[in-house]
């Protein structure tokens, strides 16, 4: 029962992790759709500010995902291992990276308030290239963290499966031993009854004599 509950918990963690990954994919799809309607030149400043806010939203989403992973690791009370400690450290490190980049984006947004509108397009093009490079690097790191967590869950599920198999084998062995003990007890009782009967018959024969 304990192993089955543990498996259900692992399946739930896996489902939550898949939902987090799906959330990131949907966020990326929404971003691409929004970029189809490119900004008008006379609205460069407003568009640049919206884009900066969008980057911050993406960073905040990643931060929340990493926070959820850290909380999930804290809930896991099973025995510590070097691999698990590394997984926690990787998530915590990535969370710090995201928070630092989020702070950087807020500072960049503040700079836009003092920028002339005619400079916005040039800044946009330069900033867009920088954003794409940073996002590509961030995506690689996030994918590594999520993949690491996925592997960790899979390894635990495999250990759980093996433990359940061992539990079933042990149970079958106990049942077999119990049946053997019952059979032995039955035979001993039969022998005891046979001895009692033989003894009684012997006594009766002696009385008759």
CSV table of C-alpha atoms in Angstrom, one decimal:
chain,number,residue,atom,x,y,z
A,1,UNK,CA,0.0,0.0,0.0
A,2,UNK,CA,2.8,2.4,0.9
A,3,UNK,CA,4.6,1.7,-2.5
A,4,UNK,CA,1.3,2.1,-4.4
A,5,UNK,CA,0.8,5.5,-2.7
A,6,UNK,CA,4.4,6.5,-3.5
A,7,UNK,CA,3.8,5.5,-7.2
A,8,UNK,CA,0.6,7.6,-7.3
A,9,UNK,CA,2.6,10.6,-5.9
A,10,UNK,CA,5.3,10.1,-8.5
A,11,UNK,CA,2.7,10.0,-11.3
A,12,UNK,CA,1.2,13.2,-9.9
A,13,UNK,CA,4.7,14.9,-9.9
A,14,UNK,CA,5.3,13.7,-13.5
A,15,UNK,CA,1.9,15.1,-14.5
A,16,UNK,CA,2.6,18.4,-12.8
A,17,UNK,CA,6.0,18.6,-14.5
A,18,UNK,CA,4.5,17.9,-17.9
A,19,UNK,CA,1.9,20.7,-17.3
A,20,UNK,CA,4.7,23.1,-16.5
A,21,UNK,CA,6.5,22.2,-19.7
A,22,UNK,CA,3.3,22.6,-21.7
A,23,UNK,CA,2.8,26.0,-20.1
A,24,UNK,CA,6.2,27.1,-21.3
A,25,UNK,CA,5.4,25.8,-24.8
A,26,UNK,CA,2.0,27.7,-24.9
A,27,UNK,CA,3.7,30.8,-23.7
A,28,UNK,CA,6.2,30.6,-26.6
A,29,UNK,CA,3.4,30.0,-29.1
A,30,UNK,CA,1.5,33.0,-27.9
A,31,UNK,CA,4.6,35.1,-28.1
A,32,UNK,CA,5.1,34.1,-31.8
A,33,UNK,CA,1.5,34.9,-32.6
A,34,UNK,CA,1.8,38.3,-31.1
A,35,UNK,CA,4.9,39.0,-33.1
A,36,UNK,CA,3.0,38.5,-36.3
A,37,UNK,CA,1.5,41.9,-35.9
A,38,UNK,CA,4.7,43.9,-36.1
A,39,UNK,CA,4.8,47.4,-34.5
A,40,UNK,CA,4.1,50.6,-36.5
A,41,UNK,CA,7.0,53.0,-36.6
A,42,UNK,CA,5.2,55.8,-34.9
A,43,UNK,CA,4.4,53.3,-32.0
A,44,UNK,CA,8.0,52.1,-31.5
A,45,UNK,CA,8.3,53.3,-28.0
A,46,UNK,CA,5.0,51.7,-26.8
A,47,UNK,CA,5.8,48.5,-28.6
A,48,UNK,CA,9.3,48.3,-27.1
A,49,UNK,CA,7.8,48.8,-23.6
A,50,UNK,CA,5.2,46.1,-24.2
A,51,UNK,CA,8.0,43.7,-25.4
A,52,UNK,CA,10.1,44.4,-22.3
A,53,UNK,CA,7.0,43.6,-20.1
A,54,UNK,CA,6.5,40.4,-22.1
A,55,UNK,CA,10.0,39.3,-21.5
A,56,UNK,CA,9.5,40.0,-17.8
A,57,UNK,CA,6.3,37.9,-17.9
A,58,UNK,CA,8.2,35.0,-19.5
A,59,UNK,CA,11.0,35.3,-16.9
A,60,UNK,CA,8.4,35.4,-14.1
A,61,UNK,CA,6.7,32.3,-15.5
A,62,UNK,CA,10.0,30.4,-15.6
A,63,UNK,CA,10.7,31.6,-12.0
A,64,UNK,CA,7.4,30.3,-10.8
A,65,UNK,CA,8.1,26.9,-12.5
A,66,UNK,CA,11.5,26.7,-10.8
A,67,UNK,CA,9.9,27.7,-7.5
A,68,UNK,CA,7.3,25.0,-7.9
A,69,UNK,CA,10.1,22.5,-8.6
A,70,UNK,CA,12.0,23.6,-5.4
A,71,UNK,CA,8.8,23.3,-3.3
A,72,UNK,CA,8.2,19.8,-4.7
A,73,UNK,CA,11.8,18.8,-3.8
A,74,UNK,CA,11.2,20.2,-0.3
A,75,UNK,CA,8.1,18.0,0.1
A,76,UNK,CA,10.1,14.8,-0.8
A,77,UNK,CA,11.2,13.5,2.6
A,78,UNK,CA,12.9,10.3,1.2
A,79,UNK,CA,16.6,9.7,1.8
A,80,UNK,CA,19.0,12.3,0.5
A,81,UNK,CA,21.4,11.4,-2.3
A,82,UNK,CA,24.1,13.2,-4.2
A,83,UNK,CA,22.0,13.1,-7.4
A,84,UNK,CA,19.0,14.6,-5.7
A,85,UNK,CA,21.1,17.3,-4.0
A,86,UNK,CA,22.5,18.1,-7.5
A,87,UNK,CA,19.0,18.4,-8.9
A,88,UNK,CA,17.9,20.7,-6.1
A,89,UNK,CA,21.1,22.8,-6.6
A,90,UNK,CA,20.5,23.0,-10.4
A,91,UNK,CA,17.0,24.2,-9.9
A,92,UNK,CA,18.0,26.7,-7.3
A,93,UNK,CA,20.9,28.0,-9.5
A,94,UNK,CA,18.6,28.4,-12.5
A,95,UNK,CA,16.1,30.2,-10.3
A,96,UNK,CA,18.8,32.7,-9.3
A,97,UNK,CA,19.7,33.2,-13.0
A,98,UNK,CA,16.1,33.9,-13.9
A,99,UNK,CA,15.7,36.3,-11.0
A,100,UNK,CA,18.8,38.2,-12.0
A,101,UNK,CA,17.6,38.5,-15.6
A,102,UNK,CA,14.2,39.6,-14.4
A,103,UNK,CA,15.8,42.4,-12.4
A,104,UNK,CA,17.9,43.3,-15.5
A,105,UNK,CA,14.7,43.5,-17.6
A,106,UNK,CA,13.1,45.8,-15.1
A,107,UNK,CA,16.1,48.1,-15.2
A,108,UNK,CA,16.0,48.0,-19.0
A,109,UNK,CA,12.3,49.0,-18.9
A,110,UNK,CA,13.1,51.9,-16.7
A,111,UNK,CA,15.6,53.1,-19.2
A,112,UNK,CA,12.9,53.3,-21.9
A,113,UNK,CA,11.1,56.1,-20.0
A,114,UNK,CA,13.9,58.6,-20.9
A,115,UNK,CA,14.4,57.4,-24.5
A,116,UNK,CA,13.4,59.5,-27.5
A,117,UNK,CA,10.9,57.9,-29.8
A,118,UNK,CA,13.2,58.2,-32.9
A,119,UNK,CA,15.8,56.1,-31.1
A,120,UNK,CA,13.3,53.3,-30.3
A,121,UNK,CA,13.4,51.4,-33.6
A,122,UNK,CA,17.2,51.1,-33.5
A,123,UNK,CA,17.1,50.1,-29.9
A,124,UNK,CA,14.3,47.6,-30.7
A,125,UNK,CA,16.3,45.8,-33.4
A,126,UNK,CA,19.4,45.6,-31.2
A,127,UNK,CA,17.4,44.6,-28.1
A,128,UNK,CA,15.5,42.0,-30.1
A,129,UNK,CA,18.7,40.2,-31.2
A,130,UNK,CA,19.9,40.3,-27.6
A,131,UNK,CA,16.6,39.0,-26.3
A,132,UNK,CA,16.6,36.1,-28.8
A,133,UNK,CA,20.1,35.1,-27.8
A,134,UNK,CA,19.3,35.3,-24.1
A,135,UNK,CA,16.0,33.4,-24.6
A,136,UNK,CA,17.8,30.6,-26.6
A,137,UNK,CA,20.4,30.2,-23.8
A,138,UNK,CA,17.6,30.3,-21.1
A,139,UNK,CA,15.6,27.7,-22.9
A,140,UNK,CA,18.5,25.4,-23.1
A,141,UNK,CA,19.1,25.7,-19.4
A,142,UNK,CA,15.4,25.4,-18.5
A,143,UNK,CA,15.1,22.3,-20.7
A,144,UNK,CA,18.1,20.7,-18.9
A,145,UNK,CA,16.6,21.4,-15.5
A,146,UNK,CA,13.2,20.1,-16.5
A,147,UNK,CA,14.7,17.0,-18.2
A,148,UNK,CA,16.8,16.4,-15.1
A,149,UNK,CA,13.7,16.5,-12.9
A,150,UNK,CA,11.9,14.2,-15.4
A,151,UNK,CA,14.8,11.7,-15.2
A,152,UNK,CA,14.7,11.8,-11.4
A,153,UNK,CA,11.0,11.0,-11.4
A,154,UNK,CA,11.5,8.2,-13.8
A,155,UNK,CA,14.3,6.7,-11.7
A,156,UNK,CA,12.2,6.8,-8.6
A,157,UNK,CA,9.3,5.2,-10.5
A,158,UNK,CA,11.6,2.4,-11.6
A,159,UNK,CA,12.8,1.9,-8.0
A,160,UNK,CA,9.2,1.8,-6.9
A,161,UNK,CA,8.3,-0.8,-9.5
A,162,UNK,CA,11.2,-3.0,-8.4
A,163,UNK,CA,10.2,-2.6,-4.8
A,164,UNK,CA,6.7,-3.6,-5.6
A,165,UNK,CA,7.9,-6.7,-7.4
A,166,UNK,CA,10.1,-7.6,-4.5
A,167,UNK,CA,7.1,-7.1,-2.1
A,168,UNK,CA,4.9,-9.4,-4.2
A,169,UNK,CA,7.6,-12.1,-4.3
A,170,UNK,CA,8.0,-11.8,-0.5
A,171,UNK,CA,4.3,-12.0,0.0
A,172,UNK,CA,4.1,-15.1,-2.2
A,173,UNK,CA,6.9,-16.7,-0.2
A,174,UNK,CA,5.2,-16.0,3.1
A,175,UNK,CA,2.0,-17.5,1.8
A,176,UNK,CA,3.9,-20.6,0.6
A,177,UNK,CA,5.6,-20.9,4.0
A,178,UNK,CA,2.3,-20.5,5.8
A,179,UNK,CA,0.7,-23.3,3.7
A,180,UNK,CA,3.6,-25.5,4.4
A,181,UNK,CA,3.4,-24.8,8.1
A,182,UNK,CA,-0.4,-25.6,8.1
A,183,UNK,CA,0.3,-28.9,6.3
A,184,UNK,CA,3.0,-29.8,8.7
A,185,UNK,CA,0.7,-29.0,11.7
A,186,UNK,CA,-2.1,-31.1,10.1
A,187,UNK,CA,0.3,-34.1,9.7
A,188,UNK,CA,1.5,-33.7,13.3
A,189,UNK,CA,-2.0,-33.8,14.5
A,190,UNK,CA,-2.8,-36.9,12.5
A,191,UNK,CA,0.2,-38.6,13.9
A,192,UNK,CA,-0.7,-37.6,17.4
A,193,UNK,CA,-4.2,-39.0,16.9
A,194,UNK,CA,-2.8,-42.2,15.5
A,195,UNK,CA,-0.5,-42.6,18.5
A,196,UNK,CA,-3.4,-41.9,20.9
A,197,UNK,CA,-5.5,-44.5,19.1
A,198,UNK,CA,-2.7,-47.1,19.2
A,199,UNK,CA,-2.1,-46.4,22.8
A,200,UNK,CA,-5.8,-46.7,23.7
A,201,UNK,CA,-6.0,-50.0,21.8
A,202,UNK,CA,-2.9,-51.3,23.5
A,203,UNK,CA,-4.4,-50.4,27.0
A,204,UNK,CA,-7.7,-52.0,26.1
A,205,UNK,CA,-5.9,-55.2,25.0
A,206,UNK,CA,-4.0,-55.3,28.3
A,207,UNK,CA,-7.2,-54.9,30.2
A,208,UNK,CA,-8.8,-57.8,28.3
A,209,UNK,CA,-5.8,-60.0,29.0
